[in-house]
Amino acid sequence: MKVALRTDASERIGTGHLMRCLTLADALRSGGARTRFVCRPLPAGLAELVTGRGHELAALPPGDGAAGGGAVGGGAAIGAAGEPEAGSVSDPPHAARLGASQADDAQATLAALAGEAAWDWLVVDHYALDARWESRLRGCARRILAIDDLADRRHDCDALLDQNLHADMQARYARRVPAHCVQLLGPRYALLRPEFGEARARLRERGEAVGRVLVFFGGIDAANLTASALDALDALGLDADVDVVIGAAHPRRAALEARSTARPRTALHVQATDMAALIAAADVGIGAAGVATWERCALGLPSLAFAVAANQQELLRDAAREGLVLGPQVDPSDPAALALQLRALLENPALRAHLARRGLESVDAQGASRVARALLQPEVVVRPATRADARDLFEWRNAPEVRRFSRSDAAIGWDDHCRWLAAVLDDPQRALLVGSAGASPAGVVRFDIDGVEAEVSIYLAPGQAGRGMGRALLDAAERWLAAHRAGVSLLGAEALARNDASHRLFTGCGFEAFSTRYRKRIDR
């Protein structure tokens, strides 16, 4: 499998987009994929980081400062119903960060990926690119994954990843992606490197004392909030070791190196490769919201976090409301204000324990492998079931892992099964589909149709659970329904309360919970 990744890093953009794409690319390579990054010139050390981890790197020309998306030749916008439509849309709010028009960037990216058969996936992680660019790139990629945090533009993609926590997570991308798009939403899909999972497995229990503090405001930290945090620590006179992390391209690197050398018990880490170990060793963290939020949560580090860019403000607000971070609305460039908030965290061990527990509950450090599995799995195709499928359907339906989450968990007899199958196949208002991924069975989807509405029933073939197959199966079944039952415009589904996998499946595929069903057994 071949996967291309279009992203950038710069002093203005930061390094977060590149680093999370690099984490995903590493997971994809571990699964056997060939990977190629397509980027404009990267800050010092980052190109070597990409190629040093075994990824190809195609360099686009330096940006010329041109802003705006423009109509991308051959492309289309995404209409209100989530489907491509003719016409233009306004440029993304961050269009100027591209350094070129979307049309020129699309043409340059096509050239960087040309010369071979179509790429299986194109991953795009860039706030300045939208549906028009993605539509144009369909000429070289079979499927597109858009990584987004903002929900401020439309996409023409087959899958969308937003790894952040939002109060309105399930509704954020309504009418911004095609109807068939699979949505991977929430910190469950946070793109964390494997070392975070390894560090989590041997994580120590933090006590009430604070003996080590970690300061990290991102790889670039253009406002040099790192220095502000050190000023706050100096003002508090905290008796603790301090680890300071910056990127190789930090604009005040020399000054921070000198200050860290002179400051007692302070270590400066430039382009740290052991971030998980540094987080695990710390008792308190100070830094930026963004990807680093989920790194700290995965290792239970209670943290004082700040939005260092406008696109982090909503993330920080919702994460703070969920008790994952302490996110005060103060200016982090003001050392006095920062010191006041830091003191509140340092002097409240119960609050630190609460933040640590909530972080560990919300982020399990397996997100990169989940996303990689979703991309690497063979594409699922579905077909109408026939009587020749009777034996397979009988065995799958009676498998313990399928019966456990069925409305009736009793085993079904062969004769009853055959009568049921015959009735379903003869009923024009029911569609029974069998899915497969390559040579392997994927599972079964049934649509019970009533006018414009269809109720979905789905289960996976034995052995397929936990591989992301459910999303691909449901996606393929929905495409079949749209092609063969054009009158259906609304899907419904029911899942048992304890069936967490089904709840994640339906919400991730755009279903909205609209009612709750209760049941109580009366003892006689």
Coordinates of C-alpha atoms in Angstrom, one line a residue:
M1 CA 0.0 0.0 0.0
K2 CA 1.2 3.5 -0.8
V3 CA 0.3 6.5 1.3
A4 CA 1.1 10.2 0.6
L5 CA 1.0 12.9 3.3
R6 CA 0.6 16.6 2.4
T7 CA 1.5 18.9 5.4
D8 CA 3.8 21.7 6.3
A9 CA 5.7 23.2 9.2
S10 CA 7.1 26.7 9.7
E11 CA 7.5 29.4 12.3
R12 CA 4.0 30.6 11.5
I13 CA 2.3 27.2 11.3
G14 CA 4.3 25.4 14.0
T15 CA 5.4 21.8 13.9
G16 CA 2.3 20.0 15.3
H17 CA 0.8 19.1 11.9
L18 CA 4.1 17.6 10.7
M19 CA 4.7 15.7 13.9
R20 CA 1.3 14.1 14.1
C21 CA 1.6 13.1 10.4
L22 CA 5.0 11.7 11.1
T23 CA 3.5 9.6 13.9
L24 CA 0.8 8.2 11.6
A25 CA 3.4 7.6 8.9
D26 CA 5.5 5.6 11.3
A27 CA 2.5 3.4 12.2
L28 CA 1.7 3.0 8.5
R29 CA 5.3 1.9 7.7
S30 CA 5.2 -0.6 10.5
G31 CA 2.1 -2.1 8.8
G32 CA 4.0 -2.4 5.5
A33 CA 3.0 0.8 3.7
R34 CA 5.3 2.9 1.6
T35 CA 5.0 6.6 2.6
R36 CA 5.9 9.9 1.0
F37 CA 5.7 13.4 2.5
V38 CA 4.9 16.3 0.3
C39 CA 6.0 19.6 2.0
R40 CA 7.2 23.1 1.4
P41 CA 10.7 23.7 2.7
L42 CA 10.9 22.6 6.4
P43 CA 12.6 24.3 9.3
A44 CA 16.0 23.2 10.3
G45 CA 16.3 19.5 11.2
L46 CA 12.8 18.5 10.3
A47 CA 13.6 17.2 6.8
E48 CA 16.3 15.0 8.2
L49 CA 13.8 13.8 10.8
V50 CA 11.3 12.7 8.2
T51 CA 13.8 11.0 5.9
G52 CA 15.8 9.5 8.9
R53 CA 12.7 7.6 9.9
G54 CA 12.4 5.9 6.5
H55 CA 9.9 8.2 4.7
E56 CA 10.2 9.7 1.3
L57 CA 10.2 13.5 1.1
A58 CA 9.1 15.5 -1.9
A59 CA 9.9 19.2 -1.6
L60 CA 7.5 21.7 -3.1
P61 CA 8.8 25.1 -4.1
P62 CA 9.1 27.8 -1.3
G63 CA 5.8 29.7 -0.8
D64 CA 5.6 33.0 -2.6
G65 CA 3.3 34.5 -0.1
A66 CA 0.2 34.3 -2.4
A67 CA -2.9 33.8 -0.4
G68 CA -6.3 32.5 -1.4
G69 CA -7.7 29.3 -2.7
G70 CA -9.1 30.2 -6.1
A71 CA -11.0 27.7 -8.2
V72 CA -8.9 24.6 -8.4
G73 CA -9.1 23.2 -11.9
G74 CA -11.3 20.2 -12.3
G75 CA -12.3 20.4 -8.6
A76 CA -15.6 21.0 -6.9
A77 CA -16.9 22.4 -3.7
I78 CA -18.9 20.3 -1.2
G79 CA -22.5 21.4 -1.2
A80 CA -24.9 21.9 1.7
A81 CA -25.9 18.2 1.6
G82 CA -22.3 17.1 1.8
E83 CA -22.0 16.2 -1.9
P84 CA -19.8 17.9 -4.6
E85 CA -21.4 20.7 -6.4
A86 CA -20.4 23.2 -9.0
G87 CA -19.3 26.7 -8.0
S88 CA -16.8 28.3 -5.6
V89 CA -16.6 28.7 -1.9
S90 CA -14.7 31.3 0.1
D91 CA -11.1 30.6 1.0
P92 CA -10.3 29.0 4.4
P93 CA -9.5 31.4 7.2
H94 CA -5.9 30.2 7.2
A95 CA -5.4 30.4 3.4
A96 CA -2.4 32.7 3.7
R97 CA -0.4 30.0 5.5
L98 CA -0.1 28.0 2.3
G99 CA 2.2 30.5 0.6
A100 CA 0.5 29.9 -2.8
S101 CA -2.9 29.5 -4.3
Q102 CA -4.7 26.2 -3.8
A103 CA -4.6 25.8 -7.6
D104 CA -0.8 26.1 -7.7
D105 CA -0.4 23.9 -4.6
A106 CA -2.6 21.2 -6.1
Q107 CA -0.6 21.2 -9.4
A108 CA 2.7 21.0 -7.5
T109 CA 1.5 18.2 -5.3
L110 CA 0.2 16.2 -8.4
A111 CA 3.6 16.6 -9.9
A112 CA 5.3 15.4 -6.7
L113 CA 3.2 12.3 -6.7
A114 CA 3.2 11.6 -10.5
G115 CA 5.0 9.0 -12.4
E116 CA 3.4 5.9 -10.8
A117 CA 0.1 4.2 -10.2
A118 CA -2.5 5.9 -8.1
W119 CA -1.7 6.2 -4.4
D120 CA -4.0 4.2 -2.1
W121 CA -4.4 7.1 0.4
L122 CA -3.6 10.7 0.5
V123 CA -3.5 12.2 4.0
V124 CA -3.9 16.0 4.0
D125 CA -3.2 17.9 7.2
H126 CA -3.3 21.6 6.4
Y127 CA -5.6 24.4 7.5
A128 CA -5.2 26.2 4.2
L129 CA -6.5 23.3 2.0
D130 CA -10.1 22.5 1.5
A131 CA -12.5 20.5 -0.7
R132 CA -11.4 22.1 -3.9
W133 CA -7.8 21.0 -3.5
E134 CA -8.9 17.5 -2.3
S135 CA -11.2 17.1 -5.4
R136 CA -8.3 17.9 -7.7
L137 CA -6.0 15.4 -6.0
R138 CA -8.4 12.6 -6.6
G139 CA -6.7 12.2 -9.9
C140 CA -3.7 10.6 -8.2
A141 CA -5.3 9.1 -5.0
R142 CA -7.9 6.5 -4.6
R143 CA -9.0 7.7 -1.1
I144 CA -8.4 10.8 0.9
L145 CA -8.1 11.2 4.7
A146 CA -8.4 14.8 5.9
I147 CA -7.0 15.7 9.3
D148 CA -8.8 18.7 10.8
D149 CA -9.3 20.4 14.1
L150 CA -11.3 23.5 13.1
A151 CA -14.5 22.4 11.3
D152 CA -14.3 25.7 9.4
R153 CA -14.2 24.4 5.9
R154 CA -15.6 21.7 3.6
H155 CA -13.8 18.6 2.6
D156 CA -14.0 16.1 -0.3
C157 CA -12.7 13.1 1.7
D158 CA -13.4 9.5 2.4
A159 CA -12.3 9.7 6.0
L160 CA -11.9 12.6 8.4
L161 CA -9.8 12.6 11.6
D162 CA -10.3 15.1 14.4
Q163 CA -8.4 13.8 17.4
N164 CA -9.6 16.5 19.8
L165 CA -12.3 16.6 22.4
H166 CA -15.3 18.9 21.6
A167 CA -18.6 19.3 23.3
D168 CA -20.4 19.0 20.0
M169 CA -18.1 16.4 18.5
Q170 CA -20.7 14.4 16.5
A171 CA -22.2 17.5 14.9
R172 CA -19.1 19.5 14.1
Y173 CA -18.6 18.2 10.6
A174 CA -22.3 17.8 9.6
R175 CA -22.7 19.2 6.1
R176 CA -18.9 19.7 5.8
V177 CA -18.0 16.2 4.5
P178 CA -19.6 13.9 2.0
A179 CA -22.3 11.5 3.2
H180 CA -20.1 8.5 2.8
C181 CA -17.2 10.0 4.9
V182 CA -16.1 7.9 7.9
Q183 CA -15.4 10.2 10.8
L184 CA -12.7 9.3 13.4
L185 CA -13.4 11.6 16.2
G186 CA -12.0 12.3 19.7
P187 CA -8.8 11.6 21.7
R188 CA -9.4 7.8 21.1
Y189 CA -7.7 8.6 17.8
A190 CA -5.0 10.9 19.1
L191 CA -1.8 10.3 17.0
L192 CA 0.7 9.5 19.7
R193 CA 4.0 7.8 19.1
P194 CA 4.4 4.1 20.3
E195 CA 6.7 5.2 23.2
F196 CA 3.7 6.8 24.9
G197 CA 2.0 3.4 25.1
E198 CA 5.2 1.8 26.4
A199 CA 5.6 4.5 29.0
R200 CA 2.0 4.2 30.0
A201 CA 2.5 0.5 30.7
R202 CA 5.2 1.2 33.3
L203 CA 3.8 4.5 34.6
R204 CA 4.6 5.3 38.2
E205 CA 2.1 6.6 40.7
R206 CA 2.6 10.3 41.3
G207 CA 2.6 11.4 45.0
E208 CA 1.6 14.7 46.5
A209 CA 5.0 16.3 46.3
V210 CA 6.1 18.1 43.1
G211 CA 9.8 17.3 42.4
R212 CA 9.9 17.8 38.6
V213 CA 8.2 20.2 36.2
L214 CA 8.0 19.9 32.4
V215 CA 7.8 23.1 30.3
F216 CA 6.9 22.7 26.6
F217 CA 5.1 25.2 24.4
G218 CA 5.6 23.5 21.1
G219 CA 8.4 23.1 18.7
I220 CA 8.5 26.7 17.5
D221 CA 7.0 28.7 20.4
A222 CA 7.3 32.0 18.4
A223 CA 6.1 34.1 21.4
N224 CA 8.8 32.5 23.6
L225 CA 6.3 31.5 26.3
T226 CA 9.0 29.1 27.5
A227 CA 10.9 32.1 29.0
S228 CA 7.7 33.4 30.6
A229 CA 7.2 30.0 32.3
L230 CA 10.7 30.0 33.6
D231 CA 10.1 33.6 34.9
A232 CA 7.0 32.2 36.8
L233 CA 9.0 29.3 38.2
D234 CA 11.7 31.7 39.4
A235 CA 9.1 33.9 41.0
L236 CA 7.6 31.0 43.0
G237 CA 11.0 29.7 44.1
L238 CA 9.9 26.2 43.5
D239 CA 12.4 23.6 44.8
A240 CA 12.1 21.2 41.8
D241 CA 14.0 19.9 38.8
V242 CA 12.8 21.5 35.5
D243 CA 12.9 20.0 32.0
V244 CA 12.5 22.5 29.2
V245 CA 11.7 21.2 25.7
I246 CA 12.0 23.3 22.5
G247 CA 12.4 22.6 18.8
A248 CA 15.6 23.1 16.9
A249 CA 14.1 26.1 15.1
H250 CA 13.1 27.9 18.3
P251 CA 13.7 31.7 17.6
R252 CA 15.3 32.3 21.0
R253 CA 17.2 29.0 21.2
A254 CA 20.6 30.5 22.1
A255 CA 19.1 32.6 24.9
L256 CA 17.3 29.6 26.4
E257 CA 20.4 27.5 26.2
A258 CA 22.3 30.1 28.1
R259 CA 19.6 30.5 30.7
S260 CA 19.1 26.8 31.2
T261 CA 22.8 26.3 31.7
A262 CA 22.9 29.1 34.4
R263 CA 19.7 28.0 36.1
P264 CA 20.1 25.4 38.9
R265 CA 18.5 22.0 38.3
T266 CA 17.3 22.9 34.8
A267 CA 17.8 20.8 31.6
L268 CA 17.1 22.0 28.1
H269 CA 16.1 19.4 25.6
V270 CA 16.3 20.5 21.9
Q271 CA 14.2 18.5 19.5
A272 CA 13.6 15.9 22.2
T273 CA 13.3 12.3 21.1
D274 CA 12.2 11.0 24.5
M275 CA 9.1 13.1 25.2
A276 CA 7.2 10.3 26.7
A277 CA 10.0 9.7 29.2
L278 CA 10.1 13.4 30.1
I279 CA 6.3 13.5 30.6
A280 CA 6.3 10.3 32.7
A281 CA 9.1 11.6 34.9
A282 CA 7.3 15.0 35.6
D283 CA 4.9 15.7 38.4
V284 CA 3.4 18.9 36.7
G285 CA 3.3 20.1 33.2
I286 CA 3.2 23.7 31.8
G287 CA 2.6 24.2 28.1
A288 CA 0.5 24.7 25.0
A289 CA -2.8 23.1 24.1
G290 CA -2.8 21.0 20.9
V291 CA -1.3 17.6 20.4
A292 CA 0.8 18.0 23.5
T293 CA -2.5 18.0 25.5
W294 CA -3.2 14.3 24.6
E295 CA 0.5 13.3 25.2
R296 CA 0.2 14.6 28.8
C297 CA -3.2 13.1 29.3
A298 CA -2.1 9.7 28.1
L299 CA 0.6 9.6 30.8
G300 CA -1.6 11.2 33.5
L301 CA 0.5 14.4 33.8
P302 CA -1.6 17.1 35.6
S303 CA -1.0 20.3 33.5
L304 CA -1.4 24.0 33.3
A305 CA -2.3 24.5 29.6
F306 CA -2.7 27.6 27.4
A307 CA -4.1 28.3 23.9
V308 CA -1.1 29.7 22.0
A309 CA -3.1 30.0 18.8
A310 CA -6.7 30.8 18.0
N311 CA -7.4 27.3 16.8
Q312 CA -6.5 25.9 20.3
Q313 CA -9.0 28.0 22.3
E314 CA -12.1 25.7 21.8
L315 CA -10.0 22.6 22.4
L316 CA -8.6 24.0 25.6
R317 CA -12.0 25.2 26.8
D318 CA -13.7 21.8 26.3
A319 CA -10.8 19.8 27.7
A320 CA -10.8 22.0 30.8
R321 CA -14.6 21.5 31.2
E322 CA -14.1 17.8 31.1
G323 CA -11.4 18.0 33.8
L324 CA -8.5 17.0 31.6
V325 CA -6.4 20.1 32.1
L326 CA -6.3 23.4 34.1
G327 CA -6.9 25.9 31.4
P328 CA -7.2 29.4 32.9
Q329 CA -8.1 32.4 30.7
V330 CA -5.0 34.4 31.4
D331 CA -2.2 35.7 29.2
P332 CA 0.7 33.2 29.4
S333 CA 3.2 35.8 28.4
D334 CA 2.6 37.5 31.8
P335 CA 4.8 35.7 34.2
A336 CA 2.9 37.1 37.3
A337 CA -0.4 35.8 36.0
L338 CA 1.2 32.4 35.0
A339 CA 2.8 32.1 38.5
L340 CA -0.6 32.7 40.2
Q341 CA -2.2 29.9 38.2
L342 CA 0.8 27.6 38.7
R343 CA 0.7 28.1 42.4
A344 CA -3.0 27.1 42.5
L345 CA -2.1 23.8 40.8
L346 CA 1.0 23.1 42.9
E347 CA -0.8 23.7 46.2
N348 CA -3.8 21.5 45.3
P349 CA -2.7 17.8 45.2
A350 CA -6.4 16.7 45.0
L351 CA -6.8 18.7 41.8
R352 CA -3.7 17.2 40.3
A353 CA -4.9 13.7 41.1
H354 CA -8.2 14.4 39.5
L355 CA -6.6 15.8 36.3
A356 CA -4.3 12.8 36.1
R357 CA -7.1 10.3 36.5
R358 CA -9.3 12.0 33.9
G359 CA -6.5 12.2 31.4
L360 CA -5.7 8.5 31.7
E361 CA -9.4 7.6 31.3
S362 CA -9.7 9.7 28.1
V363 CA -6.5 8.9 26.2
D364 CA -5.1 5.4 26.0
A365 CA -2.2 6.1 23.5
Q366 CA -3.5 3.7 20.9
G367 CA -4.9 6.2 18.5
A368 CA -2.1 6.0 15.8
S369 CA -2.5 2.3 15.5
R370 CA -6.3 2.6 15.2
V371 CA -6.0 5.1 12.4
A372 CA -3.3 3.1 10.7
R373 CA -5.5 0.0 10.8
A374 CA -8.4 1.9 9.3
L375 CA -6.2 3.0 6.4
L376 CA -4.3 -0.3 5.9
Q377 CA -7.3 -2.7 5.9
P378 CA -8.4 -3.9 2.5
E379 CA -11.4 -2.0 1.1
V380 CA -14.7 -3.7 2.0
V381 CA -17.1 -4.6 -0.8
V382 CA -20.7 -5.7 -0.3
R383 CA -23.1 -7.8 -2.4
P384 CA -26.6 -9.0 -1.8
A385 CA -26.8 -12.3 0.1
T386 CA -28.1 -15.5 -1.6
R387 CA -29.3 -18.8 -0.3
A388 CA -25.8 -20.1 -0.9
D389 CA -24.7 -18.0 2.0
A390 CA -27.0 -19.8 4.4
R391 CA -24.3 -21.9 6.2
D392 CA -21.8 -18.9 6.6
L393 CA -24.6 -16.6 7.9
F394 CA -25.8 -19.4 10.3
E395 CA -22.3 -19.9 11.8
W396 CA -21.5 -16.2 12.0
R397 CA -24.8 -15.3 13.7
N398 CA -24.3 -18.0 16.3
A399 CA -20.8 -17.0 17.1
P400 CA -20.6 -16.1 20.9
E401 CA -19.1 -12.6 20.1
V402 CA -22.1 -11.9 17.8
R403 CA -24.8 -13.3 20.1
R404 CA -23.5 -11.4 23.0
F405 CA -24.7 -8.1 21.6
S406 CA -27.8 -9.3 19.7
R407 CA -31.3 -8.4 20.9
S408 CA -31.7 -12.1 21.6
D409 CA -28.5 -13.9 22.7
A410 CA -30.0 -17.4 22.3
A411 CA -28.5 -19.7 19.6
I412 CA -30.6 -20.0 16.5
G413 CA -31.5 -23.5 15.1
W414 CA -30.7 -24.4 11.5
D415 CA -34.3 -24.8 10.4
D416 CA -35.3 -21.5 11.9
H417 CA -32.4 -19.8 10.3
C418 CA -33.3 -21.2 6.9
R419 CA -36.9 -20.0 7.2
W420 CA -35.7 -16.5 8.3
L421 CA -33.2 -16.2 5.4
A422 CA -35.8 -17.2 2.9
A423 CA -38.2 -14.6 4.2
V424 CA -35.6 -11.9 4.2
L425 CA -34.5 -12.6 0.6
D426 CA -38.1 -12.7 -0.6
D427 CA -39.0 -9.4 1.1
P428 CA -38.5 -6.4 -1.3
Q429 CA -38.4 -4.1 1.8
R430 CA -35.4 -5.8 3.2
A431 CA -31.8 -5.8 1.9
L432 CA -29.4 -8.3 3.3
L433 CA -25.7 -7.6 2.3
V434 CA -22.6 -9.7 2.8
G435 CA -19.3 -7.8 3.0
S436 CA -15.7 -9.0 2.3
A437 CA -12.3 -7.5 2.5
G438 CA -10.1 -9.1 -0.1
A439 CA -10.4 -12.8 0.5
S440 CA -11.6 -12.5 4.1
P441 CA -15.3 -12.2 5.1
A442 CA -16.1 -8.8 6.8
G443 CA -19.6 -9.2 8.1
V444 CA -23.3 -8.7 7.4
V445 CA -25.5 -5.6 7.1
R446 CA -29.3 -5.7 6.9
F447 CA -31.6 -2.7 6.0
D448 CA -35.2 -3.0 7.0
I449 CA -36.9 -0.3 4.8
D450 CA -40.1 1.6 5.6
G451 CA -40.7 4.4 3.2
V452 CA -37.8 6.9 3.3
E453 CA -36.3 5.3 6.4
A454 CA -34.2 2.2 6.8
E455 CA -33.2 0.5 10.1
V456 CA -29.6 -0.8 10.1
S457 CA -28.5 -4.1 11.6
I458 CA -24.8 -5.0 11.4
Y459 CA -22.4 -7.6 12.8
L460 CA -18.9 -8.6 11.9
A461 CA -17.7 -12.0 10.9
P462 CA -15.9 -13.8 13.7
G463 CA -12.3 -12.6 14.2
Q464 CA -12.9 -9.2 12.6
A465 CA -13.6 -7.2 15.8
G466 CA -11.1 -4.6 16.9
R467 CA -9.7 -4.0 13.4
G468 CA -11.8 -1.0 12.3
M469 CA -13.7 -3.3 9.9
G470 CA -17.1 -2.1 11.1
R471 CA -16.7 1.4 9.7
A472 CA -15.6 0.1 6.3
L473 CA -18.5 -2.4 6.2
L474 CA -21.1 0.1 7.1
D475 CA -19.6 2.7 4.7
A476 CA -19.8 0.2 1.8
A477 CA -23.3 -0.8 2.7
E478 CA -24.5 2.8 2.7
R479 CA -23.0 3.3 -0.7
W480 CA -24.8 0.2 -1.9
L481 CA -28.1 1.5 -0.5
A482 CA -27.6 4.9 -2.1
A483 CA -27.1 3.3 -5.5
H484 CA -29.9 0.7 -5.3
R485 CA -32.6 2.3 -3.0
A486 CA -32.5 6.0 -4.0
G487 CA -35.7 6.7 -2.0
V488 CA -34.2 6.0 1.3
S489 CA -33.0 9.3 3.0
L490 CA -32.8 8.4 6.7
L491 CA -31.1 5.6 8.5
G492 CA -31.8 4.4 12.1
A493 CA -30.1 2.0 14.3
E494 CA -30.4 0.5 17.8
A495 CA -27.6 -0.8 20.0
L496 CA -27.6 -2.3 23.4
A497 CA -26.4 0.0 26.2
R498 CA -23.3 -2.2 26.9
N499 CA -22.3 -2.4 23.3
D500 CA -19.6 0.3 23.3
A501 CA -18.2 -0.7 19.9
S502 CA -21.6 -0.2 18.2
H503 CA -22.1 3.1 19.9
R504 CA -18.7 4.3 18.6
L505 CA -19.4 2.9 15.2
F506 CA -22.7 4.7 14.7
T507 CA -21.6 8.0 16.2
G508 CA -18.4 7.9 14.2
C509 CA -20.3 7.3 11.0
G510 CA -22.5 10.3 11.5
F511 CA -25.5 8.9 13.4
E512 CA -27.0 11.1 16.1
A513 CA -28.5 9.7 19.3
F514 CA -32.1 11.0 19.5
S515 CA -33.7 8.8 22.2
T516 CA -32.9 6.4 25.1
R517 CA -34.8 3.1 25.6
Y518 CA -35.1 1.7 29.1
R519 CA -36.0 -1.8 30.3
K520 CA -36.6 -3.2 33.8
R521 CA -37.0 -6.8 34.8
I522 CA -39.6 -7.4 37.5
D523 CA -38.9 -10.4 39.8
R524 CA -41.9 -12.6 40.5

